Coordinates of C-alpha atoms and ligand atoms in Angstrom, one line a residue:
X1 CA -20.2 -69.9 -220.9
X2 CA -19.4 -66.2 -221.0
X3 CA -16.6 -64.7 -218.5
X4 CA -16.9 -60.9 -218.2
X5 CA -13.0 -59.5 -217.8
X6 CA -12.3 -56.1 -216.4
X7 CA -9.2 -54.4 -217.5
X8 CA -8.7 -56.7 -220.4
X9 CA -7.2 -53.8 -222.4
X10 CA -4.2 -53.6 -219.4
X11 CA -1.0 -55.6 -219.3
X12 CA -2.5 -59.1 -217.5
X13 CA -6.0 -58.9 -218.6
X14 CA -5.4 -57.9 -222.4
X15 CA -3.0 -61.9 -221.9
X16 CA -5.8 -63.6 -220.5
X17 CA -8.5 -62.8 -223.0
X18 CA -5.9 -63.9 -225.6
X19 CA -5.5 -67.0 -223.5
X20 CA -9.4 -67.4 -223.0
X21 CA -10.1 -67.0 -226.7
X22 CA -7.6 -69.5 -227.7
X23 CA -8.5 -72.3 -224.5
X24 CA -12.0 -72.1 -224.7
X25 CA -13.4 -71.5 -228.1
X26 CA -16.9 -71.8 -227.1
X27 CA -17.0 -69.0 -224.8
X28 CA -17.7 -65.5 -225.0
X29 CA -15.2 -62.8 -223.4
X30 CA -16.8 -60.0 -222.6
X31 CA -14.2 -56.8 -221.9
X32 CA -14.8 -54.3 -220.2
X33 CA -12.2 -51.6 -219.5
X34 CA -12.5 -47.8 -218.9
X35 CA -9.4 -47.2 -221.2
X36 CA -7.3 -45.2 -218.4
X37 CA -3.9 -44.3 -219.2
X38 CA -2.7 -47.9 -218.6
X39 CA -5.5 -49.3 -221.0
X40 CA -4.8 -49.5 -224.9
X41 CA -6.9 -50.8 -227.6
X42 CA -4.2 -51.5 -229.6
X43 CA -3.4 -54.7 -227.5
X44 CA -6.9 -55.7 -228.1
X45 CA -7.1 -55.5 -232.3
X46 CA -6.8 -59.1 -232.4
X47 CA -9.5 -59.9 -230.2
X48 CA -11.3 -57.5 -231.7
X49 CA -12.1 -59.5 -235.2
X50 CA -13.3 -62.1 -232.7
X51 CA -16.7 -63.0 -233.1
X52 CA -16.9 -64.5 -229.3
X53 CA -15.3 -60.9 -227.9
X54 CA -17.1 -57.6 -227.3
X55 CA -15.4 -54.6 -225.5
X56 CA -17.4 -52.1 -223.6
X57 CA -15.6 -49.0 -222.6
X58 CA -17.0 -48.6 -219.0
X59 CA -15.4 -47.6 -215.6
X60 CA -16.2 -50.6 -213.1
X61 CA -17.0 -47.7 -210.7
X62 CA -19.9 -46.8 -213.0
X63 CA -22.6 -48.8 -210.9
X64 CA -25.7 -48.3 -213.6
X65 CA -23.4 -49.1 -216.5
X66 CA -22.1 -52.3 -215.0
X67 CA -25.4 -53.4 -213.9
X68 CA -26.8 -52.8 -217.7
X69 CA -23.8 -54.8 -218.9
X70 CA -25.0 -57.8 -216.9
X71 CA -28.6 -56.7 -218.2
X72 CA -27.5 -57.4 -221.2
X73 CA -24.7 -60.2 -221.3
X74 CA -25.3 -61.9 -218.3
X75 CA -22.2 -63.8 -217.2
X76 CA -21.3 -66.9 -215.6
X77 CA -18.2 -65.7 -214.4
X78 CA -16.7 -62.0 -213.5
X79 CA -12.3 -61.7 -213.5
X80 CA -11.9 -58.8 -211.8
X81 CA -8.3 -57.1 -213.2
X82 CA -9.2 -53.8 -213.7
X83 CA -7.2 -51.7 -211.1
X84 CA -5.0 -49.2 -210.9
X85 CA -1.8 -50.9 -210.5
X86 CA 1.5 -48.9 -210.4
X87 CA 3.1 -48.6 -206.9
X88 CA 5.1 -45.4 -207.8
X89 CA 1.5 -43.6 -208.9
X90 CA 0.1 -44.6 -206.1
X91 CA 2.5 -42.6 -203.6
X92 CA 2.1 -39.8 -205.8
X93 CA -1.8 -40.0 -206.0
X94 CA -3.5 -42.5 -203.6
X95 CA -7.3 -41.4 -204.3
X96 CA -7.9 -43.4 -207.5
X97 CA -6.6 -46.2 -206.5
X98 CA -8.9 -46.5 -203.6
X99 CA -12.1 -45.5 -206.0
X100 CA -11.2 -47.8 -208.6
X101 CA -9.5 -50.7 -206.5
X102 CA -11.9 -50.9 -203.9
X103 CA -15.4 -49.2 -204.7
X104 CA -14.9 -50.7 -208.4
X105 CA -14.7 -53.9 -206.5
X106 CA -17.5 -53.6 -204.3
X107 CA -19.7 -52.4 -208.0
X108 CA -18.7 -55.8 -209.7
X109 CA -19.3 -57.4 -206.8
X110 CA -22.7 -56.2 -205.7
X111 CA -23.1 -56.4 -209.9
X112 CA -22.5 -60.0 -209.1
X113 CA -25.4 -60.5 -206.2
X114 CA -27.8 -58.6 -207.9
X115 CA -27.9 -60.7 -211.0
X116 CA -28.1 -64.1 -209.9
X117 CA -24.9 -64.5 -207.2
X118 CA -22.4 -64.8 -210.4
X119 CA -18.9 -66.6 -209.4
X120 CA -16.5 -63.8 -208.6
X121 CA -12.7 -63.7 -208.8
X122 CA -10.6 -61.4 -207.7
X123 CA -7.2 -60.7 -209.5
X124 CA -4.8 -59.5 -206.1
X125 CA -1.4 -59.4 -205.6
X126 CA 1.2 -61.2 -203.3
X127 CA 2.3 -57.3 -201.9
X128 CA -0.5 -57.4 -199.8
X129 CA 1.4 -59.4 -197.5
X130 CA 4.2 -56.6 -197.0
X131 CA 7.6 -58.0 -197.7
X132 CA 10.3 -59.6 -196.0
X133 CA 13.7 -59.3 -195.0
X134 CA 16.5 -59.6 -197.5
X135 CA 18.5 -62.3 -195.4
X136 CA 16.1 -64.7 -194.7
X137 CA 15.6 -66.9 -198.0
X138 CA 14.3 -69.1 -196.1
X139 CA 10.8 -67.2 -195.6
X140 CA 8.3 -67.3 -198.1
X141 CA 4.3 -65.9 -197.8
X142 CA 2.0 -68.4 -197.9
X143 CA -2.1 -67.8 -197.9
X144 CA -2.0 -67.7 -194.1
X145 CA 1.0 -64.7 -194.0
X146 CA -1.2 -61.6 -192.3
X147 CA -2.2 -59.0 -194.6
X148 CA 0.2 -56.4 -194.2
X149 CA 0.7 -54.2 -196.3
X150 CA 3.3 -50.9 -197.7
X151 CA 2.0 -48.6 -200.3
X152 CA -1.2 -47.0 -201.2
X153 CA -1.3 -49.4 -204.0
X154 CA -0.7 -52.8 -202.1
X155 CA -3.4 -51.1 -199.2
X156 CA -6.3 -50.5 -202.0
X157 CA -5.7 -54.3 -202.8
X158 CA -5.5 -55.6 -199.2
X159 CA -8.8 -53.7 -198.9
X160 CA -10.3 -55.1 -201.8
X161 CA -9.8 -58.5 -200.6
X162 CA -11.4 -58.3 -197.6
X163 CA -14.2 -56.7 -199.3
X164 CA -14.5 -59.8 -201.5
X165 CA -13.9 -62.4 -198.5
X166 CA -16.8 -60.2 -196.4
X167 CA -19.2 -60.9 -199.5
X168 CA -18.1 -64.3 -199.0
X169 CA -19.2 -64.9 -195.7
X170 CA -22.2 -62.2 -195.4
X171 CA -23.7 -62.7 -198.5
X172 CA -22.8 -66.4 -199.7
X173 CA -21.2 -64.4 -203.3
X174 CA -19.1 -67.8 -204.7
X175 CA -15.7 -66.0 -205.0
X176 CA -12.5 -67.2 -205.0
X177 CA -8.7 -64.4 -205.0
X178 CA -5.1 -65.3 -206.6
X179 CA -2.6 -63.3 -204.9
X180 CA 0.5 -63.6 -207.8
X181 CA 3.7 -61.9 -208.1
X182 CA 5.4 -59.7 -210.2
X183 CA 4.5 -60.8 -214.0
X184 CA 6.4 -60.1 -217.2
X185 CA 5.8 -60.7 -220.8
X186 CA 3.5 -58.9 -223.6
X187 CA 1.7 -55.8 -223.5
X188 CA 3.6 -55.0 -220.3
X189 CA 3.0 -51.2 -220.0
X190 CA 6.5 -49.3 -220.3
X191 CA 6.4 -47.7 -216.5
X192 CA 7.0 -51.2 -215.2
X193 CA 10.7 -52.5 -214.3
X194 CA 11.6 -54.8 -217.4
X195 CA 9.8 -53.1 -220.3
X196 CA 11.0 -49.6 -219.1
X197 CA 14.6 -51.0 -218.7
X198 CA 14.4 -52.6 -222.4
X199 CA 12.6 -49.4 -224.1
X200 CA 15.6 -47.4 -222.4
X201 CA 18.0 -49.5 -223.3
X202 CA 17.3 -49.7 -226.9
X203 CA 16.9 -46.0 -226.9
X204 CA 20.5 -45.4 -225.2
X205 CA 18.8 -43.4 -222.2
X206 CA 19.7 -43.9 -218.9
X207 CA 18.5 -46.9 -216.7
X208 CA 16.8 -45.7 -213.5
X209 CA 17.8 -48.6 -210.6
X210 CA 16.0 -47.1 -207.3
X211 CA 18.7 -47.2 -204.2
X212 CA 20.6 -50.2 -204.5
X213 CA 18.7 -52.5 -207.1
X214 CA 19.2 -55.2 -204.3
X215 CA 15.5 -55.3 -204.0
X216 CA 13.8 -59.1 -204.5
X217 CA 10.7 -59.7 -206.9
X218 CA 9.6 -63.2 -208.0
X219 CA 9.5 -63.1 -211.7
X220 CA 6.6 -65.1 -213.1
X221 CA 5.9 -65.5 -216.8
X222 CA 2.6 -63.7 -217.6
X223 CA 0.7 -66.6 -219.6
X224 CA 1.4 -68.9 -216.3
X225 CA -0.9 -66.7 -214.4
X226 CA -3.5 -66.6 -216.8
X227 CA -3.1 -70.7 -216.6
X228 CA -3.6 -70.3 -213.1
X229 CA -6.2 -68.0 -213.0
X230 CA -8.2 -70.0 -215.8
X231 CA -7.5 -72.9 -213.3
X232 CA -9.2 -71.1 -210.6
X233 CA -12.4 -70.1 -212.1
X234 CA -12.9 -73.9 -212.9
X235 CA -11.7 -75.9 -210.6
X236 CA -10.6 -73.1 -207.1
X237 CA -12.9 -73.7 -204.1
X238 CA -15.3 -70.9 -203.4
X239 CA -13.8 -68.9 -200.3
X240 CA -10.6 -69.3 -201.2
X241 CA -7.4 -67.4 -201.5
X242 CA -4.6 -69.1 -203.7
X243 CA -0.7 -68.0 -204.2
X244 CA 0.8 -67.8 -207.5
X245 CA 4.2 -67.5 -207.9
X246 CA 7.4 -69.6 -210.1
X247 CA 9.9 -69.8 -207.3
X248 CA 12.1 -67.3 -209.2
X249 CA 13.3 -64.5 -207.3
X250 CA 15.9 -62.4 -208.7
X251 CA 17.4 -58.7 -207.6
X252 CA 16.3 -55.7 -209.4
X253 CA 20.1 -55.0 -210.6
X254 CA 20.6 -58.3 -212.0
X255 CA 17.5 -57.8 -214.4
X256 CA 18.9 -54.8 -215.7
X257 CA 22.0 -56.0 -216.1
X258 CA 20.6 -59.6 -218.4
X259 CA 18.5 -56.8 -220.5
X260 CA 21.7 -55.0 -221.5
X261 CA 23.7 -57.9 -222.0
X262 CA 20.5 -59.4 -224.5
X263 CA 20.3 -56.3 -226.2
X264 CA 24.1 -55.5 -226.5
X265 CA 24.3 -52.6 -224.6
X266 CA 26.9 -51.2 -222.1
X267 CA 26.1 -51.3 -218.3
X268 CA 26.9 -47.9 -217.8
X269 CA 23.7 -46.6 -219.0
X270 CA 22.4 -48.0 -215.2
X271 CA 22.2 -45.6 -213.8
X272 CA 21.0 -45.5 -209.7
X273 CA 18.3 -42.9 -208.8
X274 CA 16.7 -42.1 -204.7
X275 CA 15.0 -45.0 -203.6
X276 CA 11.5 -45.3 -204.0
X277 CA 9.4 -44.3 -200.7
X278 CA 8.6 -47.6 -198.3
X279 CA 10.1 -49.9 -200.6
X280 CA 9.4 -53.5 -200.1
X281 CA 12.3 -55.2 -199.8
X282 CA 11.6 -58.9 -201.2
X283 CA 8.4 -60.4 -202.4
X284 CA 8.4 -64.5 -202.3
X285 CA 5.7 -66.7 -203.4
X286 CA 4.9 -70.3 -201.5
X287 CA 2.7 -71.8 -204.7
X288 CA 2.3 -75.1 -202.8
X289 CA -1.6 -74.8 -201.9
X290 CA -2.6 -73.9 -206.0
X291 CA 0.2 -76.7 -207.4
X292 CA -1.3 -79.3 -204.6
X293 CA -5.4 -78.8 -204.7
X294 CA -5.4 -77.2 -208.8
X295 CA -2.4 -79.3 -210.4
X296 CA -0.7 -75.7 -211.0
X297 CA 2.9 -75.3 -212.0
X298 CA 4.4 -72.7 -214.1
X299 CA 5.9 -73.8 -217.4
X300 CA 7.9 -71.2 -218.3
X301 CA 11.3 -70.6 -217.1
X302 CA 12.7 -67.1 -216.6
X303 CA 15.6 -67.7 -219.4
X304 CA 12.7 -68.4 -221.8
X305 CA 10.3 -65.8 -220.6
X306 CA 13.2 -63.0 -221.1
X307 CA 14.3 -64.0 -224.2
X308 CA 10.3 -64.2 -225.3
X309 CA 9.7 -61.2 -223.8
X310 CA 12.3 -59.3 -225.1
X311 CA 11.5 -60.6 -229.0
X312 CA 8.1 -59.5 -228.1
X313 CA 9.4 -55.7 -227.7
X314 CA 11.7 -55.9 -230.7
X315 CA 8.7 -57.0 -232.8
X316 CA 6.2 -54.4 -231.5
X317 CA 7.7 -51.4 -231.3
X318 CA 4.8 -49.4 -232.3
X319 CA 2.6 -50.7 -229.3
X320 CA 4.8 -49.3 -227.0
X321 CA 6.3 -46.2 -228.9
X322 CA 3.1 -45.2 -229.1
X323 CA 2.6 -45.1 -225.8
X324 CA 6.1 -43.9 -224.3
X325 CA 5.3 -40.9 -227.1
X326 CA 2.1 -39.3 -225.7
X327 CA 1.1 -38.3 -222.0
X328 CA 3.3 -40.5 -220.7
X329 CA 6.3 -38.5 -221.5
X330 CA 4.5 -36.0 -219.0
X331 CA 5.2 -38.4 -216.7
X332 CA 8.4 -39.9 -217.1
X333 CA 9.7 -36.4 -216.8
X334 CA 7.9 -35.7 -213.7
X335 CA 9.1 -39.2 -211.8
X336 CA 12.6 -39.2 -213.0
X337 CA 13.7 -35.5 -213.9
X338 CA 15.0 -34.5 -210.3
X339 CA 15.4 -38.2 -209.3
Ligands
NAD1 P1 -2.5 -52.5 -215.9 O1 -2.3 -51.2 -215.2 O2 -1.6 -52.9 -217.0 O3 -4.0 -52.6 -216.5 C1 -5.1 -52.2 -215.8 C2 -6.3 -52.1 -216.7 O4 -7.4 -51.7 -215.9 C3 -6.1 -51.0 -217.8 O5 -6.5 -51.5 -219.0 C4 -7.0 -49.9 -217.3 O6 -7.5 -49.1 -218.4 C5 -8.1 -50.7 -216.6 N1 -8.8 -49.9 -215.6 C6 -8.2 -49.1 -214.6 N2 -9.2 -48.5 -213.9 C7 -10.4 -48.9 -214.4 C8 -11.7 -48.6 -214.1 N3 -12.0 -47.8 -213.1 N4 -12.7 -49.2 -214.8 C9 -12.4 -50.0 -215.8 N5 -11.1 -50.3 -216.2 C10 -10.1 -49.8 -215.5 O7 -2.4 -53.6 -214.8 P2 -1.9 -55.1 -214.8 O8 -0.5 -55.1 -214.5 O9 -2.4 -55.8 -216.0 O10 -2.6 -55.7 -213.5 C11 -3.9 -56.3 -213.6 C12 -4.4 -56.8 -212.2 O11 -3.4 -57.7 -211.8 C13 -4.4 -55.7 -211.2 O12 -5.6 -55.9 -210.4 C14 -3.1 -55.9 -210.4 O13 -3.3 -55.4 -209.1 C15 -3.0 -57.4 -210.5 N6 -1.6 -57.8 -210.4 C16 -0.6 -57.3 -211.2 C17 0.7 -57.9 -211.1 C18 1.8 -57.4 -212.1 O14 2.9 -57.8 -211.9 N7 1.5 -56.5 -213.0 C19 1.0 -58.9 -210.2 C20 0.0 -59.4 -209.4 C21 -1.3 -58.9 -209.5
TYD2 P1 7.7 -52.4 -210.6 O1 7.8 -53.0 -212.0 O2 7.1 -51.1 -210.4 O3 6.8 -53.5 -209.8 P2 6.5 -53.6 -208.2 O4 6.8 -52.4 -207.6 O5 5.1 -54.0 -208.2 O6 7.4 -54.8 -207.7 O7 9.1 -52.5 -209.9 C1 9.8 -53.7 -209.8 C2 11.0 -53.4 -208.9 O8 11.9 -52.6 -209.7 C3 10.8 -52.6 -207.7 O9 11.6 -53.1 -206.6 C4 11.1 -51.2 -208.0 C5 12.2 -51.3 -209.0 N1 12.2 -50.3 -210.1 C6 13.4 -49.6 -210.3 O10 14.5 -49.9 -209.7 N2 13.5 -48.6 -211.3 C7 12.3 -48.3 -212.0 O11 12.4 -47.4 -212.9 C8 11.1 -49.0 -211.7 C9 9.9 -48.6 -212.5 C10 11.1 -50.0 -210.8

């Protein structure tokens, strides 16, 4: 079998070829990634001396390139990661993310018709159901909660999976959509919360919490969505959208706070910056339908995951000094310097 994964050189793609290579030794992962800011090859040298991997360096919005990829590889299956994915970019700068979010889609996708009607997944996100109140714990979104969404980000997404669910219905395209939460773990690109709040940390630089850092996420443990997703493309029904999400919701603040005390440092590098623009308030998962239909559960508690994950960064600090050295610094300076 070979399973053709866009934006395997990100964050959650660059985990699931790792966890593709080493489940199913007898298929061939083909990569293919545009290398954007986000993208690094250094997370794919491993999978690189693989003789069942190939990378092809290729925008998903590049419909002739794409179509000569399936020309030539022809897939069983197509994991569609590749997005852009930062919420704070995306209020800065909303056009890419609706070229490479959606029209990317609709390329793989029509990629996906032309050459045979390939099964499709698509890799979303539980913010496309908007968020919900901080004093209700007793609400969570489940695969019926309306699309509703908050940034230009989470919008891109919501718009890319109707795109996939009209392909379902008007063309017949076998496709199936995981809407997960907020992931942690390896290769997790230093602009995100908990790899920006360790890289600070270690350097002694102040630990940007926006507003109150009473905001809600639902922590899951990167290598369970992969399980999930791997799950999915086997076993999901086509049409389907499933949840994925650990039942693990913790406040913003209380994250930072467990990094410092793991890495020994003081609390009073938090430090509390303006609050980001439409913040959502509290994500929550219901995981029933994938645990119920797919046998899904995640394995790996947040205590684990954080201790793993912050080993992972003490161990590799050359990935991601690399990257916090170069055009990022551009960045940083532009999102926090008047913050
Ligand atoms: P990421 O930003 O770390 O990686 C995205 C990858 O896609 C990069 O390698 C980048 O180079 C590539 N890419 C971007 N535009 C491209 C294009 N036009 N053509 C080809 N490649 C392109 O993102 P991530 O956190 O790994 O997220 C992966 C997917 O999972 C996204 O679709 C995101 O919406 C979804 N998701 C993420 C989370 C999370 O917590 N990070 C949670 C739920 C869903
Ligand atoms: P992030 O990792 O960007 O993921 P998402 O916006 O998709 O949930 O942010 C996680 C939470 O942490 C979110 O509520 C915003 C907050 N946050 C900060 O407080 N400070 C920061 O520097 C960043 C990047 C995020």
């Amino acid at each position: 079998m070979t399973v053709l994964v866009t934006g395997g050189a990100g964050f959650i793609g660059g985990n699931f070829v790792y966890h593709m290579l080493g489940a199913h030794s007898d298929y061939k992962i083909v990569c293919v990634d545009c290398l954007t800011y986000a993208g690094n090859m250094s997370t794919l040298k491993v999978a690189m001396e693989n003789k069942n991997f190939v990378f092809y360096k290729t925008d998903i919005c590049d419909r002739e390139a794409i179509y000569k990829i399936f020309e030539d590889e022809k897939p069983d299956v197509v994991v569609n990661f590749a997005a852009e994915s930062h919420v704070d970019r995306s209020i800065e700068n909303p056009e890419i993310f609706l070229k490479t979010n959606i029209l990317g889609t609709q390329v793989m996708m029509d990629a996906c018709r032309k050459y045979g009607n390939i099964r499709y997944h698509q890799v979303s996100t539980d913010e496309v159901y908007g968020d919900l109140p901080l004093d209700r714990p007793d609400l969570f979104f489940t695969e019926q909660t309306p699309i509703h969404t908050s940034s230009p980000y989470s919008s891109s997404k919501a718009g890319a999976d109707l795109l996939v669910l009209a392909y379902h219905r008007t063309y017949g395209l076998p496709v199936t959509i995981s809407r997960c939460s907020n992931n942690y773990g390896p290769y997790h690109f230093p602009e995100k919360l908990i790899p920006l709040m360790i890289a600070n940390a270690l350097a002694d630089k102040p630990l940007p919490v926006y507003g109150k850092g009473e905001n809600l996420r639902d922590w899951l443990y990167v290598e369970d969505h992969c399980k999930a997703i791997d799950l999915i493309i086997h076993k999901g029904k086509i049409g389907e959208v499933y949840n994925v999400g650990g039942h693990n919701e913790m406040a913003n603040i209380d994250i930072v706070k467990l990094i410092c005390q793991k890495l020994g440092k003081s609390e009073d590098l938090i430090t509390y910056v303006a609050d980001r623009k439409g913040h959502d308030l509290r994500y929550a998962i219901d995981p029933t339908k994938i645990h119920t239909e797919l046998g899904w559960l995640p394995e790996t508690k947040f205590a684990d995951g954080i201790e793993k994950t912050i080993e992972w960064y003490l161990n590799n600090k050359e990935w991601w000094q690399t990257i916090i050295s170069g055009e990022y610094r551009d960045y940083y300076e532009k999102m926090y310097g008047n913050r």
